Coordinates of C-alpha atoms in Angstrom, one line a residue:
Chain A
M1 CA 0.0 0.0 0.0
K2 CA 1.2 3.5 -0.9
T3 CA 2.2 5.9 1.9
I4 CA 0.1 9.0 2.6
N5 CA 2.8 11.1 0.9
E6 CA 3.0 8.9 -2.1
V7 CA -0.8 9.3 -2.6
Q8 CA -0.4 13.1 -2.1
D9 CA 2.4 13.2 -4.7
E10 CA 0.2 11.3 -7.2
I11 CA -2.6 13.8 -6.7
I12 CA -0.3 16.7 -7.2
E13 CA 1.0 15.1 -10.4
E14 CA -2.5 14.5 -11.7
F15 CA -3.5 18.1 -11.1
S16 CA -0.3 19.5 -12.6
M17 CA -1.5 18.2 -15.9
F18 CA -4.2 20.9 -16.0
D19 CA -3.0 24.4 -17.0
D20 CA -6.4 25.9 -16.8
W21 CA -8.3 26.5 -13.6
M22 CA -11.5 25.4 -15.1
D23 CA -10.0 22.1 -16.0
K24 CA -8.8 21.6 -12.4
Y25 CA -12.3 22.2 -11.2
A26 CA -13.8 20.0 -13.9
N27 CA -11.6 17.2 -12.6
L28 CA -12.7 17.9 -9.1
I29 CA -16.3 17.8 -10.2
E30 CA -15.7 14.5 -12.0
M31 CA -14.2 13.1 -8.8
G32 CA -17.1 14.3 -6.8
N33 CA -19.5 12.6 -9.2
E34 CA -17.6 9.4 -9.0
L35 CA -17.5 9.2 -5.2
N36 CA -20.0 6.8 -3.7
D37 CA -22.7 8.4 -1.5
I38 CA -22.7 7.3 2.1
D39 CA -25.5 5.2 3.4
P40 CA -28.4 7.6 4.0
K41 CA -28.8 6.2 7.5
Y42 CA -25.4 7.9 8.3
K43 CA -26.5 11.2 6.8
V44 CA -27.5 12.4 10.3
D45 CA -26.4 15.3 12.5
N46 CA -24.0 13.1 14.4
F47 CA -21.9 12.7 11.3
L48 CA -22.5 16.2 9.8
I49 CA -19.8 18.8 9.5
K50 CA -21.6 22.0 9.1
G51 CA -20.2 24.9 7.2
C52 CA -22.0 28.1 6.2
Q53 CA -22.0 27.1 2.5
S54 CA -21.9 23.4 2.2
R55 CA -22.5 20.3 4.3
V56 CA -20.2 17.4 4.7
W57 CA -21.0 14.1 6.2
L58 CA -18.2 11.9 7.5
Y59 CA -18.7 8.4 8.7
P60 CA -15.8 6.5 10.2
T61 CA -15.4 2.8 11.0
F62 CA -12.4 1.2 12.8
E63 CA -11.3 -2.3 11.9
D64 CA -8.0 -4.2 12.2
G65 CA -6.3 -1.1 13.5
K66 CA -7.3 1.0 10.5
I67 CA -9.8 3.8 10.0
H68 CA -12.1 3.6 7.1
F69 CA -13.9 6.8 6.2
E70 CA -16.9 7.4 4.0
G71 CA -17.8 10.9 3.1
E72 CA -20.2 13.0 1.1
S73 CA -21.0 16.7 0.5
D74 CA -24.0 18.4 -1.0
A75 CA -21.7 20.7 -3.0
I76 CA -20.0 18.8 -5.8
I77 CA -16.7 20.6 -5.7
V78 CA -16.5 20.0 -2.0
K79 CA -17.4 16.3 -2.7
G80 CA -14.5 16.2 -5.1
L81 CA -12.3 17.5 -2.3
V82 CA -13.8 14.9 0.1
S83 CA -12.9 12.3 -2.5
L84 CA -9.3 13.5 -2.5
L85 CA -9.1 13.5 1.3
L86 CA -10.5 10.0 1.5
K87 CA -7.9 8.8 -1.0
V88 CA -5.2 10.2 1.3
Y89 CA -6.6 9.1 4.7
E90 CA -8.8 6.1 4.3
D91 CA -7.7 2.7 5.6
R92 CA -4.8 4.3 7.5
T93 CA -3.8 3.6 11.1
P94 CA -4.5 6.4 13.5
K95 CA -0.7 6.9 13.9
E96 CA -0.2 7.3 10.1
I97 CA -2.9 10.0 10.0
L98 CA -1.6 11.8 13.1
E99 CA 2.0 11.8 11.9
S100 CA 1.1 12.9 8.4
E101 CA 1.3 16.4 7.0
L102 CA -1.2 17.5 4.4
Y103 CA 0.5 19.4 1.7
F104 CA -1.3 18.4 -1.4
I105 CA -4.1 20.9 -1.0
D106 CA -1.6 23.8 -1.0
D107 CA 0.4 22.3 -3.8
I108 CA -2.6 21.9 -6.1
G109 CA -3.6 25.5 -5.3
L110 CA -6.7 24.7 -3.3
T111 CA -5.7 26.5 -0.2
Q112 CA -8.6 28.9 -0.5
H113 CA -10.9 26.0 0.2
L114 CA -9.1 25.2 3.4
S115 CA -9.0 28.8 4.7
P116 CA -10.4 29.1 8.2
T117 CA -13.6 30.8 7.2
R118 CA -17.2 29.7 7.4
S119 CA -17.2 29.2 3.7
N120 CA -17.1 25.4 3.8
G121 CA -16.5 22.5 6.0
L122 CA -13.3 21.3 4.5
L123 CA -11.0 22.5 7.2
S124 CA -13.4 21.2 9.8
M125 CA -13.4 17.9 7.9
V126 CA -9.6 17.5 8.1
K127 CA -9.8 18.4 11.8
Q128 CA -12.6 15.9 12.4
M129 CA -10.6 13.1 10.6
R130 CA -7.7 13.8 12.9
L131 CA -10.0 13.9 15.9
Y132 CA -11.3 10.4 15.0
A133 CA -7.6 9.3 14.6
I134 CA -6.8 10.6 18.1
A135 CA -9.9 8.9 19.5
Y136 CA -9.0 5.5 17.9
D137 CA -5.4 5.9 18.8
R138 CA -6.4 6.3 22.5
K139 CA -8.7 3.3 22.2
I140 CA -5.8 1.1 21.0
N141 CA -3.5 2.3 23.7
S142 CA -5.9 2.3 26.6
Chain B
M1 CA -31.5 58.5 -18.9
S2 CA -29.2 61.2 -17.8
F3 CA -27.0 58.9 -15.7
D4 CA -23.6 58.3 -17.3
V5 CA -22.6 54.9 -15.9
Q6 CA -19.0 55.1 -17.3
E7 CA -18.4 58.5 -15.8
F8 CA -19.8 57.3 -12.5
R9 CA -17.7 54.1 -12.7
S10 CA -14.6 56.1 -13.3
H11 CA -14.6 57.1 -9.6
F12 CA -14.1 53.5 -8.6
P13 CA -10.7 52.4 -9.8
I14 CA -11.0 49.1 -7.9
L15 CA -13.5 48.0 -10.5
D16 CA -11.0 48.3 -13.3
Q17 CA -8.8 45.4 -12.5
E18 CA -8.1 41.8 -13.4
I19 CA -9.0 39.9 -10.3
Y20 CA -7.3 36.7 -11.8
P21 CA -5.1 36.7 -14.9
K22 CA -7.3 37.6 -17.8
K23 CA -10.4 37.8 -15.7
N24 CA -11.8 41.2 -15.2
L25 CA -13.5 41.9 -11.9
V26 CA -17.3 42.0 -12.0
Y27 CA -18.4 43.1 -8.6
F28 CA -22.0 42.0 -7.7
D29 CA -21.6 41.8 -4.0
N30 CA -22.9 45.3 -3.3
A31 CA -25.4 44.3 -0.6
A32 CA -22.5 43.0 1.5
T33 CA -20.4 46.1 0.9
T34 CA -20.1 48.8 -1.8
Q35 CA -16.8 49.9 -3.4
K36 CA -15.4 53.3 -2.5
P37 CA -15.1 56.3 -4.8
K38 CA -11.7 58.0 -4.9
C39 CA -13.0 61.0 -3.0
V40 CA -13.6 58.8 0.0
S41 CA -10.2 57.3 0.1
E42 CA -8.6 60.6 -0.6
T43 CA -10.5 62.3 2.2
V44 CA -9.6 59.5 4.7
E45 CA -6.0 59.7 3.6
H46 CA -5.9 63.5 3.9
Y47 CA -7.2 63.4 7.4
M48 CA -4.9 60.5 8.4
M49 CA -1.8 62.1 6.9
K50 CA -2.4 65.8 7.6
V51 CA -5.1 66.4 10.2
N52 CA -5.0 63.5 12.6
G53 CA -5.9 64.8 16.1
N54 CA -8.2 63.2 18.6
I55 CA -11.5 65.0 18.4
H56 CA -13.5 67.0 21.1
R57 CA -10.6 67.1 23.6
G58 CA -7.6 68.8 22.1
T59 CA -6.7 72.4 21.9
H60 CA -4.3 72.1 19.1
R61 CA -5.0 72.9 15.5
M62 CA -5.3 69.4 14.1
A63 CA -7.6 68.3 16.9
S64 CA -9.8 71.3 16.2
E65 CA -9.8 70.8 12.5
A66 CA -10.7 67.1 12.9
T67 CA -13.5 68.0 15.4
V68 CA -15.0 70.5 13.0
A69 CA -14.9 68.0 10.1
Y70 CA -16.4 65.2 12.2
E71 CA -19.2 67.4 13.5
A72 CA -19.8 68.7 10.0
V73 CA -20.6 65.1 8.9
R74 CA -23.2 65.0 11.6
D75 CA -24.9 68.0 10.1
Q76 CA -24.5 66.5 6.7
V77 CA -26.2 63.2 7.8
C78 CA -28.9 65.2 9.6
S79 CA -29.7 66.9 6.3
F80 CA -29.3 63.7 4.2
I81 CA -32.0 61.9 6.1
N82 CA -33.8 65.0 7.1
A83 CA -33.6 64.6 10.9
A84 CA -35.0 67.4 13.0
S85 CA -31.8 68.1 14.8
R86 CA -28.1 67.2 14.7
E87 CA -28.5 65.8 18.3
E88 CA -30.5 63.0 16.8
I89 CA -27.5 61.6 14.8
I90 CA -25.4 59.1 16.7
F91 CA -22.3 57.8 15.1
T92 CA -21.8 54.0 15.6
K93 CA -19.7 51.4 13.8
G94 CA -22.5 50.1 11.8
T95 CA -26.1 49.0 11.6
T96 CA -25.4 46.1 13.9
E97 CA -24.1 48.4 16.7
S98 CA -26.9 50.8 16.1
I99 CA -29.5 48.1 16.6
N100 CA -27.7 46.7 19.6
L101 CA -27.6 50.1 21.1
V102 CA -31.4 50.5 20.8
A103 CA -32.1 46.9 21.9
S104 CA -29.9 47.4 25.0
S105 CA -30.8 50.9 26.0
L106 CA -34.4 51.3 24.9
G107 CA -35.0 47.7 25.9
E108 CA -33.7 48.5 29.4
M109 CA -36.0 51.5 29.6
C110 CA -39.3 50.1 28.2
I111 CA -39.3 46.3 28.1
H112 CA -40.8 44.3 31.0
S113 CA -42.0 40.8 31.5
G114 CA -44.9 39.9 29.3
D115 CA -44.2 42.7 26.7
E116 CA -43.9 41.9 23.0
I117 CA -41.4 42.9 20.3
I118 CA -42.2 42.4 16.7
V119 CA -39.7 41.7 13.9
S120 CA -40.2 40.2 10.5
E121 CA -39.4 36.9 9.0
M122 CA -37.1 38.6 6.4
E123 CA -34.8 40.3 8.9
H124 CA -31.1 39.6 8.8
H125 CA -29.6 38.1 11.9
A126 CA -28.5 41.5 13.3
N127 CA -32.1 42.6 13.5
I128 CA -33.2 39.4 15.2
V129 CA -30.7 38.3 17.7
P130 CA -30.4 41.6 19.8
W131 CA -34.2 41.5 20.2
Q132 CA -34.2 37.8 21.0
M133 CA -31.7 38.3 23.7
L134 CA -33.5 41.3 25.1
C135 CA -36.7 39.1 25.2
Q136 CA -34.8 36.4 27.1
R137 CA -33.3 39.0 29.6
K138 CA -36.7 40.6 30.3
G139 CA -39.2 37.7 29.9
A140 CA -40.7 39.3 26.8
T141 CA -41.9 37.6 23.6
L142 CA -40.6 38.0 20.1
K143 CA -43.4 38.0 17.5
V144 CA -42.7 37.6 13.8
I145 CA -44.4 39.1 10.7
P146 CA -44.3 36.4 8.0
F147 CA -43.8 37.0 4.3
N148 CA -45.5 35.4 1.4
D149 CA -43.8 33.4 -1.4
K150 CA -43.3 36.6 -3.4
G151 CA -41.3 37.9 -0.5
E152 CA -43.8 40.5 0.7
L153 CA -44.7 41.0 4.3
M154 CA -48.1 39.8 5.2
L155 CA -49.5 43.0 6.6
E156 CA -52.8 41.6 7.8
V157 CA -50.8 39.2 10.0
Y158 CA -48.8 42.2 11.2
E159 CA -51.9 44.0 12.3
S160 CA -53.2 40.9 14.1
L161 CA -49.8 40.7 16.0
L162 CA -50.0 44.3 17.2
S163 CA -51.5 44.7 20.7
D164 CA -51.1 46.9 23.7
K165 CA -48.3 44.5 24.7
T166 CA -46.3 45.5 21.7
K167 CA -43.5 47.8 22.8
I168 CA -41.1 47.8 19.9
V169 CA -41.4 47.0 16.2
S170 CA -38.1 46.5 14.2
V171 CA -38.2 45.8 10.5
N172 CA -35.9 46.4 7.6
H173 CA -36.4 49.0 5.0
A174 CA -35.2 46.6 2.3
S175 CA -34.4 43.0 2.6
N176 CA -30.7 42.0 2.0
A177 CA -31.8 38.7 0.4
L178 CA -35.2 39.3 -1.2
G179 CA -34.6 42.9 -2.1
T180 CA -38.1 43.7 -1.1
I181 CA -38.7 47.3 -0.1
N182 CA -41.1 47.1 2.8
P183 CA -44.1 49.5 3.3
I184 CA -42.5 51.0 6.3
E185 CA -44.7 54.1 6.5
Y186 CA -47.7 51.8 7.1
I187 CA -45.8 49.6 9.5
I188 CA -44.7 52.7 11.5
E189 CA -48.2 54.2 11.5
K190 CA -49.8 51.0 12.8
A191 CA -47.2 50.5 15.5
H192 CA -47.6 54.1 16.7
E193 CA -51.3 53.6 17.0
R194 CA -50.5 51.0 19.6
G195 CA -47.9 53.2 21.3
A196 CA -44.9 51.1 20.2
Y197 CA -41.5 52.4 19.2
V198 CA -40.3 51.6 15.7
L199 CA -36.8 51.0 14.5
I200 CA -36.1 50.8 10.8
D201 CA -33.0 48.8 9.8
G202 CA -31.8 50.8 6.9
A203 CA -28.7 48.7 6.1
Q204 CA -29.9 48.1 2.6
G205 CA -32.5 50.9 2.4
I206 CA -30.1 53.8 2.8
A207 CA -28.4 53.4 -0.6
H208 CA -31.6 52.7 -2.5
C209 CA -34.6 54.4 -0.9
D210 CA -35.7 57.8 0.0
V211 CA -35.0 58.3 3.6
D212 CA -36.8 61.2 5.3
V213 CA -37.0 60.3 8.9
Q214 CA -39.4 63.1 9.8
K215 CA -41.8 62.1 7.0
L216 CA -41.5 58.4 7.9
D217 CA -42.0 59.3 11.6
C218 CA -39.8 56.3 12.6
D219 CA -38.4 56.5 16.1
F220 CA -35.0 55.1 15.0
Y221 CA -33.3 54.5 11.7
A222 CA -30.0 52.5 11.6
F223 CA -27.5 52.2 8.7
S224 CA -23.9 51.5 7.9
G225 CA -21.6 53.8 6.0
H226 CA -19.9 51.0 4.0
K227 CA -23.1 50.1 2.2
I228 CA -23.3 53.6 0.8
Y229 CA -19.8 54.0 -0.6
G230 CA -18.3 55.0 2.8
P231 CA -15.6 53.4 4.9
T232 CA -16.3 50.2 6.9
G233 CA -16.7 50.5 10.6
T234 CA -18.9 53.6 10.3
G235 CA -22.6 53.8 10.9
V236 CA -25.4 56.0 12.1
L237 CA -28.2 55.7 14.5
Y238 CA -30.9 58.2 14.0
G239 CA -33.2 58.5 17.0
K240 CA -35.9 61.0 18.0
K241 CA -34.4 63.4 20.4
N242 CA -37.1 63.1 23.1
I243 CA -36.6 59.3 23.2
L244 CA -32.8 59.4 23.1
E245 CA -32.9 61.8 26.0
Q246 CA -34.8 59.4 28.1
M247 CA -32.7 56.4 27.2
P248 CA -29.9 55.2 29.5
P249 CA -26.3 55.1 28.1
F250 CA -25.5 52.0 26.1
M251 CA -21.7 52.0 26.7
T252 CA -19.8 54.2 29.1
G253 CA -16.4 55.8 28.8
G254 CA -14.8 59.0 27.9
E255 CA -16.7 61.9 26.3
M256 CA -20.1 60.5 27.1
I257 CA -19.8 61.7 30.7
E258 CA -20.3 65.1 32.2
T259 CA -18.8 64.7 35.6
V260 CA -17.3 61.7 37.4
T261 CA -16.8 61.2 41.1
F262 CA -16.5 57.9 42.8
K263 CA -19.9 58.5 44.2
E264 CA -21.7 59.4 41.0
T265 CA -21.4 60.0 37.3
T266 CA -23.5 62.4 35.3
F267 CA -23.8 62.0 31.6
N268 CA -23.1 64.3 28.6
V269 CA -25.9 65.7 26.4
L270 CA -27.0 64.2 23.1
P271 CA -25.5 63.0 20.9
Y272 CA -22.3 62.5 22.9
K273 CA -24.1 60.5 25.6
F274 CA -24.1 57.6 23.1
E275 CA -20.6 58.1 21.7
P276 CA -18.1 56.9 24.4
G277 CA -14.4 56.8 23.8
T278 CA -12.6 57.9 20.7
P279 CA -14.9 57.3 17.7
N280 CA -13.7 56.2 14.3
Y281 CA -13.6 59.9 13.4
T282 CA -11.3 59.5 10.4
D283 CA -13.6 57.1 8.7
I284 CA -16.7 59.1 9.7
I285 CA -15.2 62.1 7.9
G286 CA -14.8 59.7 5.0
L287 CA -18.5 58.9 5.3
G288 CA -19.1 62.6 4.8
A289 CA -17.3 62.4 1.5
A290 CA -19.4 59.4 0.5
I291 CA -22.6 61.1 1.3
G292 CA -21.4 64.2 -0.6
F293 CA -20.6 61.9 -3.5
V294 CA -24.1 60.4 -3.5
E295 CA -25.7 63.9 -3.3
T296 CA -23.7 65.0 -6.3
Y297 CA -25.1 62.3 -8.5
G298 CA -28.5 62.2 -6.8
K299 CA -29.8 59.1 -5.2
A300 CA -32.8 59.1 -7.5
N301 CA -30.7 59.1 -10.6
M302 CA -28.6 56.3 -9.2
V303 CA -31.6 54.3 -8.3
A304 CA -33.2 54.8 -11.7
W305 CA -30.2 53.3 -13.4
E306 CA -30.0 50.5 -10.9
E307 CA -33.6 49.7 -11.6
E308 CA -33.0 49.6 -15.3
L309 CA -30.1 47.2 -14.7
Y310 CA -32.3 45.1 -12.5
R311 CA -35.1 44.7 -15.0
Y312 CA -32.5 44.0 -17.7
A313 CA -30.8 41.3 -15.5
I314 CA -34.1 39.6 -14.6
S315 CA -35.2 39.4 -18.2
K316 CA -31.8 38.1 -19.3
L317 CA -31.3 35.6 -16.4
S318 CA -34.9 34.3 -16.7
Q319 CA -33.8 32.7 -20.0
I320 CA -31.7 30.3 -18.0
E321 CA -33.4 26.9 -17.8
G322 CA -34.0 25.8 -14.2
I323 CA -33.3 29.2 -12.6
R324 CA -35.4 30.2 -9.6
F325 CA -35.6 33.7 -8.1
F326 CA -36.3 34.4 -4.5
G327 CA -38.0 37.7 -3.8
E328 CA -40.4 38.8 -6.6
S329 CA -42.0 41.8 -5.1
E330 CA -42.7 44.6 -7.5
N331 CA -41.1 47.1 -5.2
K332 CA -37.5 46.0 -4.9
V333 CA -33.9 47.1 -4.7
G334 CA -31.4 45.6 -7.2
I335 CA -30.9 42.4 -5.4
I336 CA -31.2 39.1 -7.3
S337 CA -31.1 36.0 -5.2
F338 CA -31.4 32.8 -7.1
A339 CA -30.7 29.1 -7.4
I340 CA -30.2 27.0 -10.5
D341 CA -31.6 23.4 -10.5
G342 CA -28.9 20.8 -9.9
V343 CA -26.2 23.4 -9.1
H344 CA -25.1 23.9 -5.5
H345 CA -24.7 27.6 -4.6
F346 CA -21.2 26.9 -3.2
D347 CA -20.1 25.3 -6.5
L348 CA -21.5 28.2 -8.5
G349 CA -19.9 30.8 -6.3
T350 CA -16.6 29.1 -6.4
L351 CA -16.5 28.9 -10.2
L352 CA -18.0 32.4 -10.7
D353 CA -15.1 33.7 -8.6
Q354 CA -12.6 31.9 -10.9
L355 CA -14.2 33.7 -13.8
G356 CA -14.0 37.1 -12.0
F357 CA -17.5 37.5 -10.6
A358 CA -17.9 38.5 -7.0
V359 CA -21.2 37.3 -5.8
R360 CA -22.4 36.2 -2.4
T361 CA -23.5 32.6 -1.8
G362 CA -24.7 30.7 1.2
R363 CA -27.3 31.6 3.9
L364 CA -26.8 35.4 3.5
C365 CA -27.2 35.9 7.3
V366 CA -30.9 35.2 6.9
D367 CA -31.6 31.7 8.2
P368 CA -35.4 32.3 8.5
I369 CA -35.5 33.2 4.8
M370 CA -33.6 30.0 3.9
D371 CA -36.0 28.0 6.1
H372 CA -39.0 29.7 4.5
F373 CA -37.9 28.5 1.0
E374 CA -36.4 25.3 2.4
M375 CA -33.0 26.2 0.9
Q376 CA -29.6 25.5 2.3
G377 CA -28.3 28.6 0.6
M378 CA -28.7 30.9 -2.4
T379 CA -26.6 32.8 -4.8
R380 CA -27.0 36.6 -4.7
A381 CA -26.1 39.2 -7.3
A382 CA -26.6 42.6 -5.7
L383 CA -26.3 45.5 -8.2
S384 CA -25.0 49.0 -7.8
P385 CA -25.2 51.9 -10.2
Y386 CA -21.6 51.4 -11.3
N387 CA -22.6 48.0 -12.8
T388 CA -23.3 47.8 -16.5
K389 CA -25.5 45.8 -18.9
E390 CA -22.3 44.4 -20.4
E391 CA -21.4 42.9 -17.0
I392 CA -24.9 41.4 -16.8
D393 CA -24.4 39.9 -20.3
A394 CA -21.1 38.4 -19.2
F395 CA -22.8 37.1 -16.0
Y396 CA -25.5 35.4 -18.0
N397 CA -22.9 33.8 -20.3
A398 CA -20.9 32.6 -17.3
L399 CA -23.9 31.0 -15.7
L400 CA -24.7 29.2 -18.9
R401 CA -21.2 27.9 -19.2
L402 CA -21.0 26.8 -15.6
Q403 CA -24.4 25.2 -15.8
Q404 CA -23.0 23.0 -18.5
M405 CA -20.2 21.9 -16.3
F406 CA -22.6 20.4 -13.7
V407 CA -24.9 18.6 -16.1

């Protein structure tokens, strides 16, 4: 299995193929469309990350020492970003997630989507993924 | 049409820029804040660089000159909204502070357990929450005038809500999301028949509507400077003198006091009673320049052009398949809130930005309006007289292009 950084580097390479911003977004939209929706029974407030602009649902499961995430957003660009984050973070150990540094978002020029505003739930989503990692890490070590 | 949009626009150099490479800025976020004409930034710069002295206290030349300029703006605002006296003009940092001042101070004076306060369903949060908190503090009840699906207040319900328990009615002059211009004369008259005070939230109204506070007979009128081409952090609360005189201070500090001993403090006269500490005098002086600018062009001329733009925009954008407009009152300011089937507002806003269009998306600080239409958010294009028909054409084409991306 590839490391978190290897996956990030792949994403950066993929996005570097697009010169035009609209093509980058078209790619994100495609990724969003391809991402499987999460089971409607998990689209509840408990798993909702609420931003002012878009909603993100994140549902984690923990098996064999690894966290599996499912995610969805009502905004398709955000859903594309969710898809990217899932590629990087899903089926990782809590330790891998906690020790990783997310740099691909900066590198593909999507920092504006991670800015600490109310505009979307992406920053909150990354934070929430790490919080789950902390919680599962404690569970393992308790 | 005597209004020369290109000449008007030339006062706003910010509009003439590429916001991204090869993407000209089209600024449609005017309900959030308007751009500033050169005369405003030049005035602010002049007072910062040449005349900066703290007002009302200093004996030196710069302090005197700044004081004179600041107080001259009070006269200017007094005349702009036709207040009866300059003492009725309180400078604040914006509509929000103005409303909070009244909710806190008037609320302290006149609200008791069992009383009622009326707002409308189309208020922005700043004209809901201060009243809600006042009600919680005092054991009063907040009543809400609903609006119909065209975005017009249901006046028959309003009348049924009014009673002898009604102490304050607070509604906006124009809605920031629906654009509706409300029949505030009628609302004020009916409230007064019941002896209630009326505050008009003029955040959107001030730039688009005639505001003659004596003719309206409102007790309070609140607005922000930055929505009428002035600097941010400036605002006005108009209040009838006899009411302001009775109201207790909202915040305390320097200048709003007359004498202070450790036993007792007496307070300054109006308007200073409500302007504690050092006010944002530099920007207030800039607000004076903004009002002067509006008066030069004439609000009526500006509004007439904005209306023409609005009609043009609606007829053009209506051609987009699956577009839905929110707020279809006949009496509107140039605010177009809409949704396009199958396209999330955040996605639309994100890509419009990439193409150079500044619009507002999301809940627009009006959760009750979103709930009314069962929407998670909307896209809002809010026009200003410096906008052009060419910009609207470009917007239409951009929307068509983006719509294709989401099919």
